[in-house]
Amino acid sequence: MKAGYMGIDVGSVSTNIAIIDEDKDVLESLYLRTNGQPIRAIQEGLMRIQELIDIKILGVGTTGSARNLAGVIVGADVIKNEITAHAVAASTVVKGVQTVLEIGGQDSKIIILRDGIVIDFAMNTVCAAGTGSFLDQQASRLDIPIEEFGSLALGANSPVRIAGRCSVFAESDMIHKQQLGHNLEDIIAGLCQALVRNYLNNVGKGKEILGPVVFQGGVAANQGIKAAFEEELGVEVIVPEYHNVMGAIGSAVLAQSAVKKKKSTSFKGFDTSSFDYHVSSFECNSCPNHCEIINIHQEDEIIARWGSKCPKWEAV
Amino acid sequence: MKPKIGIPQALLYHRYYPAWNKFFEELDCEVVDSKVSTKETVDAGVRLAVDEACLPVKLFLGHVQYLKNKVDYLFVPRVVSIESKEYLCPKFMGLPDMVRYNIDDLPTIIDTTLNLRDSKINLFKAALEVGEILGKGIWQVNKALWKALRELRKYRSERKGKINSKANYKIGVLGHEYIIYDPHISMNLIAKLRKMGVEVITAEMLSKPALKKGVAHLSKDMFWTLSKQMLGAGHHFFDRNDIDGIIQLTAFGCGPDSLVGEMIEREAKRRRKQPFMTLNLDEHTGEAGLLTRLEAFIDMIKWEGI
């Protein structure tokens, strides 16, 4: 039986799991849709991993927007934010990386590294234009499988100009261009360029982008976006093999170093997938803040609780 | 019965409250404050204020709303200037008007003008004017003002001594004190950073000469007092080798911040010495996004590569 470290990245759109060995090589990876049910996605992910590979888990790390929830369910050794996890993964996979472009389901980030150390980062603030969800939506509107969406862009002769500032306006612009009779390839290529421009102006604003540039996250599978980045930046853009599970790889690497310090893992085992987890919530009326308190139950026992501004509900 | 004076716990309250409380107590008044901001205060303020108002002004109106039926007087001074040859942001000058035109059924508003631009003596005049509204004589007002100023000096020196020098990492936090010291709208930023094992230093903990030195290089004098303080603190942090990172907190809709915040950010980029991050807050800001950025920022400071 092999041994390795597991990283779990529970994001808005996808839940990803990666298993790495002591040399940080990926043994197995899994990409699932979260479908708005993070607990079920985590349990299903664990079940699938168990079927795919016979492995002893030496450590486990969680990341993503549901990192705390995932952490209590699996018994994480380390719970880290997704920016750090992505930076760790990129510098593990591509040595000497200086820029990480990451576009996920609902957020996008840029991370600037120099000499292996993060020196600056940014995340999209108010607008999610150009993230995976929007591309998904456009692909289904045009009735094209999302997997083929990007490669279609490569066949464009003269990409049309589309306003990428806002996804609502981008969509109406696309419809307008369609009605004028432009062909699909040119419109999709135009959309890719618009989204890249928007990303570089908003997220990458004022950052010094130097190669090697790594492009990761679910959207990195889109060849049209990759090509648009290369054209705009004038450097080669590297899309790693496991680009869609980089957050999970990063948290597995972090778990490895956390367990080295802790000496043992807190992993609850694959049995976790058979327990009944559910959440309950209530509004605390002790003060005018009306905090929404969330209880995480394992069977009938409350194992974690969060959501309050004060320590009143901290103890479980 | 003592008259009740309501002081909204927002904007300049954070800078002057020990003095204000003392002053009114010495004038035989009962001071009623509006308690720490909550979701309800913000919601009320957002409902009442015009859309263009900045977040701190909206918050101020929320505090007024909480106080209006509980007091005999509301203390909303029209603060034009607190330093020689300088001004505050125009929103402070219009504050009594914004309160009056946006909120109904108000008690009497003490909206004395305070303008120290030309002369510090005007502070005494303003105090007398407040005394007159409350029917107090010159000697009582004089004594109250003197005691209030002593209280203020004590408060300021206490704040300066609050730095824990034993922490491994130090972060400079820039921003208006009515944002960073309001635990609700700053989402407890300072407490969160301390919990992560980081010591926080703000402009309020720095000495006047240090702040002055920070703005010494400017080609033209900055005439907004609070922004000048922020700029001075920013440059002071840039020059210090023991500051590991700088976080700038700005409020959505803040006019001076949109200029001065950018000046500080550009200088940070130019120097490339310390990690720097700007967080922009508004009434819709989610705590999750803020926490992710804070955690990543602290990781960035502590992380030495893999």
XYZ file of C-alpha atoms in Angstrom, chain A residues 24 67 79-84 87-88 91-92 113-114 116-121 123-126 205-208 253 283 287-292 309 314, chain B residues 37-41 183-184 187-188 195 262 265 269 272 274-277 280 282 287-289 291-301 303-306:
76
model
C 5.479 15.911 -4.031
C -11.855 25.256 3.846
C -6.376 24.808 6.846
C -5.009 27.458 4.506
C -6.424 30.209 2.331
C -6.477 29.530 -1.406
C -3.973 32.264 -2.299
C -1.210 30.638 -0.282
C 1.338 29.911 -4.651
C 2.762 26.826 -2.941
C 6.280 26.957 -7.010
C 6.305 23.205 -6.372
C 6.699 35.578 -6.574
C 10.365 36.456 -6.583
C 10.413 31.512 -4.416
C 8.709 33.967 -2.080
C 5.315 35.608 -2.544
C 5.810 39.374 -2.653
C 2.418 40.563 -3.849
C -1.032 39.258 -4.694
C -7.919 38.955 -5.934
C -10.927 40.161 -7.887
C -13.029 42.410 -5.707
C -16.449 43.356 -6.925
C -3.442 46.267 -12.161
C 0.037 47.686 -11.593
C 1.697 44.297 -11.071
C 4.979 43.479 -12.746
C 2.208 20.111 0.136
C -29.917 33.844 14.364
C -27.316 41.933 20.427
C -28.289 44.040 17.404
C -25.686 42.343 15.208
C -28.011 39.354 14.699
C -25.174 37.011 13.796
C -26.098 33.940 11.804
C -18.707 38.136 15.955
C -17.281 29.765 20.246
C -21.660 50.083 15.882
C -23.677 47.038 14.942
C -25.353 45.734 11.831
C -28.451 47.697 12.865
C -26.524 50.985 13.040
C -14.717 47.068 15.249
C -17.856 46.589 13.165
C -14.540 43.750 10.783
C -12.304 43.648 13.816
C -4.875 36.920 17.010
C -3.332 56.173 -4.298
C 0.085 52.894 -2.786
C 5.167 50.121 -5.214
C 9.282 47.717 -3.152
C 7.513 45.956 2.335
C 4.479 43.957 1.256
C 1.557 46.332 0.847
C -2.163 45.712 0.526
C -11.584 48.794 0.378
C -18.229 49.223 2.029
C -16.057 39.017 5.945
C -14.894 35.870 4.111
C -13.123 37.820 1.378
C -10.257 37.109 5.994
C -8.840 35.271 2.958
C -6.812 38.328 2.000
C -5.602 38.935 5.553
C -4.522 35.323 5.982
C -2.715 35.362 2.650
C -1.031 38.633 3.556
C 0.231 37.277 6.874
C 1.376 34.059 5.155
C 3.231 36.186 2.649
C 5.094 37.943 5.453
C 6.577 32.457 4.483
C 10.134 31.940 3.425
C 9.521 29.622 0.490
C 9.337 25.845 0.321
